[in-house]
Short mmCIF file of C-alpha atoms in Angstrom, two decimals:
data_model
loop_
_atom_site.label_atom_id
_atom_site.label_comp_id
_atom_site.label_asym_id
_atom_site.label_seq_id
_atom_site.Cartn_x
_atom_site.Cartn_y
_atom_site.Cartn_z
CA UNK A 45 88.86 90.05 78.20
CA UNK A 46 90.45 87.79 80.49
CA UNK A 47 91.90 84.20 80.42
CA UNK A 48 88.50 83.19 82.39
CA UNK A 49 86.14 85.21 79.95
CA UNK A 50 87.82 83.76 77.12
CA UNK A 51 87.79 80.06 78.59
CA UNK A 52 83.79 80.96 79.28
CA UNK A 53 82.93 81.70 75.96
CA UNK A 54 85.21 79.93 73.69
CA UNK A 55 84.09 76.45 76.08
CA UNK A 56 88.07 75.91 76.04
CA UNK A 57 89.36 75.00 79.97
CA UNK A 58 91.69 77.69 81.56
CA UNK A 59 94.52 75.15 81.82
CA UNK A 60 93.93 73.86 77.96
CA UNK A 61 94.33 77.74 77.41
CA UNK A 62 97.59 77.83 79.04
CA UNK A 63 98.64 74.37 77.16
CA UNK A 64 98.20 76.10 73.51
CA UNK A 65 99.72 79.61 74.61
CA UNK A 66 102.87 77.36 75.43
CA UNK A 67 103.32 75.32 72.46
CA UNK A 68 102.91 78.52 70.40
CA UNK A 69 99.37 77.45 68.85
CA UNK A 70 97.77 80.66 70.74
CA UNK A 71 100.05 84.13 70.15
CA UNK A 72 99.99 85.44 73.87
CA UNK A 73 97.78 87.95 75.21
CA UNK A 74 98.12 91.52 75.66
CA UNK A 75 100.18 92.07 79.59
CA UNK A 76 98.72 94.21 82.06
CA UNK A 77 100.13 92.87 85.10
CA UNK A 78 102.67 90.52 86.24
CA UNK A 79 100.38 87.90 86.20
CA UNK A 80 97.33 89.06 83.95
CA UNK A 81 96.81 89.11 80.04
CA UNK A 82 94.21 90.95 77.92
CA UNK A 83 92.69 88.56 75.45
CA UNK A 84 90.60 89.87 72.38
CA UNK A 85 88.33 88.94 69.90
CA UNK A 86 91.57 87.36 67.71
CA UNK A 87 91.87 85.03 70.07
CA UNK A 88 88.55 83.64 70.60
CA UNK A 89 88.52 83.05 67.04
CA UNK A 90 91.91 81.35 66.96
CA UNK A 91 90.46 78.84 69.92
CA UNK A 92 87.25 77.82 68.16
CA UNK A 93 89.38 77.04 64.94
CA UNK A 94 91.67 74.91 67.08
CA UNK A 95 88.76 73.28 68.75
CA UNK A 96 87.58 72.28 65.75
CA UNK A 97 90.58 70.83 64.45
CA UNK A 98 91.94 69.02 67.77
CA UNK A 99 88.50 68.27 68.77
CA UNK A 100 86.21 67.63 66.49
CA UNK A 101 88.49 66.28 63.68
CA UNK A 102 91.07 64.58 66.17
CA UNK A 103 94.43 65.88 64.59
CA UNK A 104 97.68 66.12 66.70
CA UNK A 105 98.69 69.73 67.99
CA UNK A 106 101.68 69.44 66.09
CA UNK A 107 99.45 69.14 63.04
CA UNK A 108 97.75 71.84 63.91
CA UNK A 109 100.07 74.11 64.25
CA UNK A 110 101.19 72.78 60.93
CA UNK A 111 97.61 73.98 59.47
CA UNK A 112 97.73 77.50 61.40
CA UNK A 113 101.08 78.74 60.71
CA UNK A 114 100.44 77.84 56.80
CA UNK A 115 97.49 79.60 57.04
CA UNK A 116 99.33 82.45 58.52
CA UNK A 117 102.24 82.84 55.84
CA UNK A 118 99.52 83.28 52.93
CA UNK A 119 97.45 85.83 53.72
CA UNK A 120 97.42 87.94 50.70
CA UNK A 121 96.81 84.85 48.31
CA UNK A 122 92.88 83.94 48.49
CA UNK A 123 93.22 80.55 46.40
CA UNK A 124 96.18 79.51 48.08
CA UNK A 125 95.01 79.96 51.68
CA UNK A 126 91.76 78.57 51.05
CA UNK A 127 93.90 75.53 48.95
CA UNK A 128 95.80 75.27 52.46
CA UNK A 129 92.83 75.36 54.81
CA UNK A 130 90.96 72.74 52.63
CA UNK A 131 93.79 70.74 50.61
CA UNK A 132 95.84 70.54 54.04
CA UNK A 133 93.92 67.80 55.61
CA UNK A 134 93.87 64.42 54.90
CA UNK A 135 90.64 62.04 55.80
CA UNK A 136 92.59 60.02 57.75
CA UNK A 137 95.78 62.13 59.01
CA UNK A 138 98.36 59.43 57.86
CA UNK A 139 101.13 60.22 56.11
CA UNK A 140 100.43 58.41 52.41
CA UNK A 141 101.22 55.85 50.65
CA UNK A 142 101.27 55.21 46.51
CA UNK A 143 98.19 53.19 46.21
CA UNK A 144 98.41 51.30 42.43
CA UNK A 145 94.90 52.72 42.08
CA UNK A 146 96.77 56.76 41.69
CA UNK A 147 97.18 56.55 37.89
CA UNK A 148 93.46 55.42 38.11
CA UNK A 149 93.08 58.67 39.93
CA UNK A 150 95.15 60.82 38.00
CA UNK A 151 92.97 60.04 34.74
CA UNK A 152 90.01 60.64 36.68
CA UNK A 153 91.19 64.29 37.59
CA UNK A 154 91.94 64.68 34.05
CA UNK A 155 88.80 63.27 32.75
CA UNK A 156 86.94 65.88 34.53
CA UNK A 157 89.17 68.69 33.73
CA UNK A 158 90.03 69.31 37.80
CA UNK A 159 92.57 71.26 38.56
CA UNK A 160 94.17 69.68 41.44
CA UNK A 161 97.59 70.32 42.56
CA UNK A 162 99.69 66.63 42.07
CA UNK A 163 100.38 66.28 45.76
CA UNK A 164 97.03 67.17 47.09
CA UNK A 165 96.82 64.25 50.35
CA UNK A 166 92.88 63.76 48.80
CA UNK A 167 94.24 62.19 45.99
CA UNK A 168 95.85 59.57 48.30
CA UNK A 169 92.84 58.81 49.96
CA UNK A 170 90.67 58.49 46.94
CA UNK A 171 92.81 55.70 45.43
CA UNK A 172 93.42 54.07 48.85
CA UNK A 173 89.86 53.63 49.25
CA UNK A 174 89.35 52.23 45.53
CA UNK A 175 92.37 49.76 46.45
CA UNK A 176 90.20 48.83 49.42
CA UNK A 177 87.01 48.03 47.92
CA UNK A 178 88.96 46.44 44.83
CA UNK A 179 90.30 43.86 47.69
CA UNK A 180 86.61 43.37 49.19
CA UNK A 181 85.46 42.26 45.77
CA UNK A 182 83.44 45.69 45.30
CA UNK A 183 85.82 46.79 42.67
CA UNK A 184 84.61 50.66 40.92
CA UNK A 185 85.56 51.89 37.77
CA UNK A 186 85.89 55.51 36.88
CA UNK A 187 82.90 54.74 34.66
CA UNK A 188 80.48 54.71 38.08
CA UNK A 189 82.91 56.94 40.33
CA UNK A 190 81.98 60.08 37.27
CA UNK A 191 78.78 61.03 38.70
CA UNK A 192 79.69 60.80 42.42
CA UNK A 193 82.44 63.50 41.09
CA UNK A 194 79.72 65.75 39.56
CA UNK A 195 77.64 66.05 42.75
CA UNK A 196 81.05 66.60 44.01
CA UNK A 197 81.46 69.41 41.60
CA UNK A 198 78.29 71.02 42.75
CA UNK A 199 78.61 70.14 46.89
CA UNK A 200 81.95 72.35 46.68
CA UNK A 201 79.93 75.17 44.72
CA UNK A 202 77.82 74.96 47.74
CA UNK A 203 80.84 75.00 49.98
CA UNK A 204 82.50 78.18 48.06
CA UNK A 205 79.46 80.01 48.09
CA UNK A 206 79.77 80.18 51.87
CA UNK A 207 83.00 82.10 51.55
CA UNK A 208 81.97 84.58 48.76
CA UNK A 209 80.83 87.20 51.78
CA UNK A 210 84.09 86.81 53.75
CA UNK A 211 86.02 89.76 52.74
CA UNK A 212 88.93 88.56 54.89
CA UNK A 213 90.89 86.18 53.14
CA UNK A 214 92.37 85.17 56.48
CA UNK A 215 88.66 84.46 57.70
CA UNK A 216 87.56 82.82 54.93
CA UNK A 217 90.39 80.32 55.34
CA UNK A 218 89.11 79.79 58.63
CA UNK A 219 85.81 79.38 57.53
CA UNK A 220 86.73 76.79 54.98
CA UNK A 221 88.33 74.64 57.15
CA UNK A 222 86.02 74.81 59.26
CA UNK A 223 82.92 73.91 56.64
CA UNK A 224 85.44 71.21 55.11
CA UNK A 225 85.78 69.56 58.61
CA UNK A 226 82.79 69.90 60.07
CA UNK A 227 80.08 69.68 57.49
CA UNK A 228 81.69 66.30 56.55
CA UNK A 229 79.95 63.77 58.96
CA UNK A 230 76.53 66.07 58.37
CA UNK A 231 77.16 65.15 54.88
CA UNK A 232 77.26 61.88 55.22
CA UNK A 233 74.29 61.41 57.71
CA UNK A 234 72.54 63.96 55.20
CA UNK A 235 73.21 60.75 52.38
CA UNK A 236 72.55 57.78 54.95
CA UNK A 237 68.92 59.80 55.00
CA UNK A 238 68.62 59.87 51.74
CA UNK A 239 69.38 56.56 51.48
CA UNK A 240 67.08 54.95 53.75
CA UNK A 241 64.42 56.98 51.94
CA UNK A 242 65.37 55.26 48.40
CA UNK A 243 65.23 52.22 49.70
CA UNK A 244 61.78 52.77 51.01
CA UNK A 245 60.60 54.04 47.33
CA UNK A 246 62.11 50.98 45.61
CA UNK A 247 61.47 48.20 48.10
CA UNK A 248 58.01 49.21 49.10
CA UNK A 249 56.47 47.23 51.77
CA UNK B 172 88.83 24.88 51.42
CA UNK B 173 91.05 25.13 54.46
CA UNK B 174 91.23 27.90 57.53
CA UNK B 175 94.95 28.69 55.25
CA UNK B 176 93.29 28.76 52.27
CA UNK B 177 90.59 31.03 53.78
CA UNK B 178 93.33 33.24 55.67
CA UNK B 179 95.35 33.83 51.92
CA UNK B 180 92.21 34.46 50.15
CA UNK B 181 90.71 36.76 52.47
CA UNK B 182 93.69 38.68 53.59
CA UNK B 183 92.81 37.74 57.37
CA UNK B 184 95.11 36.21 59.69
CA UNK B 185 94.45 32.89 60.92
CA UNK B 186 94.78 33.79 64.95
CA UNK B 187 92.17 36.51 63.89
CA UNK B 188 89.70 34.25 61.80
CA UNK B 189 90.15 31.65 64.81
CA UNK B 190 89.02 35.03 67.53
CA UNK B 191 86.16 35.63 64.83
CA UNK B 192 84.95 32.01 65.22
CA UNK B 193 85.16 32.16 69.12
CA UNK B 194 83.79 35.27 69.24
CA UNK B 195 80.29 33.26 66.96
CA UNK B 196 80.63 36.33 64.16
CA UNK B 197 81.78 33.63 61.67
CA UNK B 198 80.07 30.49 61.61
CA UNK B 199 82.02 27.04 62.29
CA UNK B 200 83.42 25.02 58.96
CA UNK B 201 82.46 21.46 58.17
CA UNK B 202 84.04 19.78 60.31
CA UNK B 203 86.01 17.06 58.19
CA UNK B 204 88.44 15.47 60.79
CA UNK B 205 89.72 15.82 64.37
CA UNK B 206 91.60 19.11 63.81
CA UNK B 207 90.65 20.44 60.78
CA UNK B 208 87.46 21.38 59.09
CA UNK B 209 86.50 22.68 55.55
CA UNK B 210 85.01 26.22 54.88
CA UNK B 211 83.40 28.07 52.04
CA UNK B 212 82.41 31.19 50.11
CA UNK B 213 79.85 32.41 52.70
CA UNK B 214 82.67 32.27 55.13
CA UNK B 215 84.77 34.51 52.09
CA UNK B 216 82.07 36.79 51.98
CA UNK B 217 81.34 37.01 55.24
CA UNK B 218 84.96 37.71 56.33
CA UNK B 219 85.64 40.30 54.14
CA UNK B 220 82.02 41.77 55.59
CA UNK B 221 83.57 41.35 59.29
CA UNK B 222 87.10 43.13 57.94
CA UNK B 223 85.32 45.94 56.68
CA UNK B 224 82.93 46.53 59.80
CA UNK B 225 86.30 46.53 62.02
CA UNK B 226 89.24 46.94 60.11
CA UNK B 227 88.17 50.28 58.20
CA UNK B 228 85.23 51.50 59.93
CA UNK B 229 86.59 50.85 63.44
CA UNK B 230 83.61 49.30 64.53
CA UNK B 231 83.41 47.39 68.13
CA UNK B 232 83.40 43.46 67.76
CA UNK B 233 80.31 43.79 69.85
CA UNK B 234 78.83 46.21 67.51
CA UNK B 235 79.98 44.25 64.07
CA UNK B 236 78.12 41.04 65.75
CA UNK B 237 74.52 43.29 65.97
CA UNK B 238 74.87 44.56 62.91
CA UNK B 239 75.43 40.90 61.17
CA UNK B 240 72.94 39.47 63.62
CA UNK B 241 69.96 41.67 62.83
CA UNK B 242 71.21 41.05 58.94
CA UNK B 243 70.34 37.36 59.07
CA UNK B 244 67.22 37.96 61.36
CA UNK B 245 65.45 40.04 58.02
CA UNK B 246 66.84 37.86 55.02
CA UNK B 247 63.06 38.04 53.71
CA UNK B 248 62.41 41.69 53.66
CA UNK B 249 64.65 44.28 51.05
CA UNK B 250 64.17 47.13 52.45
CA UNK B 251 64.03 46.11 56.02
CA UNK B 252 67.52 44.58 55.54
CA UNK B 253 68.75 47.50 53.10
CA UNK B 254 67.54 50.02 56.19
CA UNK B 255 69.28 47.99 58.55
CA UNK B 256 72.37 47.83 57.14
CA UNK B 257 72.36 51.61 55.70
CA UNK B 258 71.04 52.64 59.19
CA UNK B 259 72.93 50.64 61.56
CA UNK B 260 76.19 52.49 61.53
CA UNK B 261 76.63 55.94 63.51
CA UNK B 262 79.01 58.10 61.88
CA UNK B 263 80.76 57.92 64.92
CA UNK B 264 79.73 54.77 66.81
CA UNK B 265 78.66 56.39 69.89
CA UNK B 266 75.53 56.70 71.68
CA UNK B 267 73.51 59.36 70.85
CA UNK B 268 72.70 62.69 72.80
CA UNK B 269 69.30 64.32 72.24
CA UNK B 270 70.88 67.71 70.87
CA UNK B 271 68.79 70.80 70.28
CA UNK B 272 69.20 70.69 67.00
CA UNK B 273 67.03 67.34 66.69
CA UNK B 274 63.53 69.54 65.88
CA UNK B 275 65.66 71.22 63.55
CA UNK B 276 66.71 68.15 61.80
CA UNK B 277 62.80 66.63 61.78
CA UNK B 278 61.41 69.69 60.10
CA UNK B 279 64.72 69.59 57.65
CA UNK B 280 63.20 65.71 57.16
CA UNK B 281 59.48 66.42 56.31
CA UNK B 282 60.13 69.63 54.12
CA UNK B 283 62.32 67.67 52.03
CA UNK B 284 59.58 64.40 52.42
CA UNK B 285 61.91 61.69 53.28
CA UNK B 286 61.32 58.27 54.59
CA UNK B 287 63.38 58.17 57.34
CA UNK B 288 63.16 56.49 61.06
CA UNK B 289 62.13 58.56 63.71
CA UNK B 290 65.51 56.44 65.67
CA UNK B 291 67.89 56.69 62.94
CA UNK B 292 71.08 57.55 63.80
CA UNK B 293 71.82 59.75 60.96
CA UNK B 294 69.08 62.16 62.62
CA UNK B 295 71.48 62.24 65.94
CA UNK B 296 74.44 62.24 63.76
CA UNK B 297 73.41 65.30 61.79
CA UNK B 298 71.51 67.29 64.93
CA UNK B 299 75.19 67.07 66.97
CA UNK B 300 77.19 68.19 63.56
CA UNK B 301 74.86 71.40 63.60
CA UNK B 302 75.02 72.00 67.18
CA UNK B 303 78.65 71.90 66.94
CA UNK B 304 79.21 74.16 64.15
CA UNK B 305 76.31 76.46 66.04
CA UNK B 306 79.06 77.09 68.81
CA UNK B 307 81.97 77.83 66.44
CA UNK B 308 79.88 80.61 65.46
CA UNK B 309 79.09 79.03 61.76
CA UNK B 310 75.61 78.34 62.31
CA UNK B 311 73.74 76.66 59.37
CA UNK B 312 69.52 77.11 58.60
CA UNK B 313 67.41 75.11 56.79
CA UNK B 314 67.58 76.86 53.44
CA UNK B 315 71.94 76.47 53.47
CA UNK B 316 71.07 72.81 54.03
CA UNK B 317 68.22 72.18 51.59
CA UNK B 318 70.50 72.09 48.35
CA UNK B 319 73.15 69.98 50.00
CA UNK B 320 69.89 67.11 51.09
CA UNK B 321 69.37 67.49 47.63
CA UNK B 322 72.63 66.59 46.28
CA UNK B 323 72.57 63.20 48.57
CA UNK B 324 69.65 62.82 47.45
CA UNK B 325 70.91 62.01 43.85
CA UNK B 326 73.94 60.39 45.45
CA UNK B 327 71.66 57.93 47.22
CA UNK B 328 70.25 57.11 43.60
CA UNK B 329 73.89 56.26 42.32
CA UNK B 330 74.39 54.25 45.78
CA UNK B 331 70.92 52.24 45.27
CA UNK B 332 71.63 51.84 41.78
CA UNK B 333 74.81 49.98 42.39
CA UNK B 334 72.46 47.42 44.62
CA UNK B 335 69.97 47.01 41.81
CA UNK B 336 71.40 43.75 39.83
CA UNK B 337 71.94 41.81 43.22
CA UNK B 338 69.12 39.18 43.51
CA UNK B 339 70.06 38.18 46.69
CA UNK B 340 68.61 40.40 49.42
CA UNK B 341 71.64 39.50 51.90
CA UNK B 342 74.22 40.10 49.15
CA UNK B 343 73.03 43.63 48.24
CA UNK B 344 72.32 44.25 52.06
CA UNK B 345 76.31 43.09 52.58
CA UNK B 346 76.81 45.57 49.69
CA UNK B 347 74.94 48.51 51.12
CA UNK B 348 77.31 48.09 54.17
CA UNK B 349 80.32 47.86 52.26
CA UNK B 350 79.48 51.04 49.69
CA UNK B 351 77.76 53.03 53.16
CA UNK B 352 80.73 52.37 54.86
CA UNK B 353 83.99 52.67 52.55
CA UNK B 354 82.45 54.67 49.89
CA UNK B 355 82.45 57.98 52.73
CA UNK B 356 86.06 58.61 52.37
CA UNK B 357 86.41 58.11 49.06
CA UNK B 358 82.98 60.74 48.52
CA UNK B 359 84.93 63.39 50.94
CA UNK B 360 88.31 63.02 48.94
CA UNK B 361 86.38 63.94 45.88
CA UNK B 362 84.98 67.00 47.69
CA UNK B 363 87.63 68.41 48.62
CA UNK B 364 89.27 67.44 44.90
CA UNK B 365 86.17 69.62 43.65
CA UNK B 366 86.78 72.48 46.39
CA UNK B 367 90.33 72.71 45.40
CA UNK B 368 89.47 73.05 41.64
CA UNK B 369 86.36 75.22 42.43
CA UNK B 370 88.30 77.80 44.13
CA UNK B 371 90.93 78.08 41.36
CA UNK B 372 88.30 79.18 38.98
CA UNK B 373 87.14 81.67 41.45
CA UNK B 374 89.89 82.96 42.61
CA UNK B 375 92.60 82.78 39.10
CA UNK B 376 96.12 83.61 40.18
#
């Protein structure tokens, strides 16, 4: 297809197009004159996965092309492109700092038998966010943070089961980040629901 | 005790907690001479509210100053308050769009038999999330989302729970803000904690 055909159905502008073929985030197309390219199904893909991520998630391009080339260098190792695709972004893309609350963390991870490389950038966030609600007076031991992990436990069987048909690890990578990214504010409008609706049974009017 | 006193203890920068007091989202001190006047633990409490609203959330001053307005307007009614301050907050903070996905999203709603506000903005939040994915080519029915309502269903149990020994409706509504609000990254670090160790045991290197 061309450049137009694949700004038409990817919903990506021509020029944003052009912007991502030169800083390397979109391999060029296939040349069939001096000033036309062939664009395939490849790269339609490629664009909605770096929609989602520049878009939808708000990370820099540089990050992104972080993400995408990572992906690319693993292809023949399923856990360790999907551990790229869904260990490779942190909540709050900044780089991390050691929150006291990490060994609190650490023997959380343990606890539940998780394994969880040392570095991953969600452990970061977890015990950022416990330092946080420590300082707001809402302090929460690993006694009450155990079964948030369990539903955890079964959300990601959830998530994994909506890779087991992707034969392609390459695609399933894709997929992942995708589902990691995107399901996450449907998630939590899915609990503010479900929240209202407890209230409601305890407090009735 | 003193605005200094009130800046150390709260973690809040005089200048700020000055703008705060301009602005009417914290209410004036005792006045106890000229230049100086004498604040409390309500004004503690309700800093650390206002922090949280802005500082982590990224709420609009505007926006923080509705949500603690309607607070005080429902101090007599649980789950009134409980639903205002679980409901008040878009994922996102932005107005909503009627997406195509809302019908979607209502029948989602009665089959699973919740309680919740036609206007909510969860509904919006969640109707955009599956539009979005929809057009990346990932779309997600009714019977992919059922078990995940499910599972925040039972997280909504451990959230209520937590709001169960507070007497005072306006404490456990400040509460419900503070868990809604900084519990969601540390709920989405866990996930992807749980992804990471669920696709290791699929996928053993």
């Amino acid at each position: 297809m061309r450049i137009s055909e694949l700004s038409r159905r990817s919903g990506v502008s021509v020029t944003t197009i052009k912007y991502y073929l030169r800083e390397g985030l979109l391999r060029p197309g296939r040349q069939t004159a001096a000033t036309q390219a062939e664009y395939d199904d490849q790269h339609l893909r490629r664009l909605r996965l770096i929609r989602a991520l520049t878009g939808v998630r708000g990370l820099s391009v540089s990050t992104t092309r972080e993400v995408l080339d990572a992906l690319a260098e693993h292809t023949g190792d399923t856990h360790r492109l999907l551990g790229l695709a869904l260990g490779s972004l942190r909540v709050d893309d900044e780089p991390a700092e050691e929150a006291p609350e990490a060994a609190e963390v650490s023997a959380l991870v343990e606890e539940l038998g998780w394994d969880v490389h040392e570095s991953a950038p969600a452990r970061a966030t977890l015990a950022e966010t416990l330092s946080s609600l420590r300082s707001l007076g809402v302090p929460l031991d690993r006694r009450t943070l155990l079964p948030y992990a369990h539903l955890a436990e079964r959300t990601a069987i959830l998530d994994l089961d909506q890779l087991d048909d992707l034969t392609d690890p390459l695609e399933a990578a894709e997929r992942a980040l995708l589902l990691t990214v995107l399901l996450e504010p449907a998630l939590m409008a899915l609990r503010r629901m479900a929240q209202e609706n407890e209230s409601a049974r305890r407090h009735p009017s």
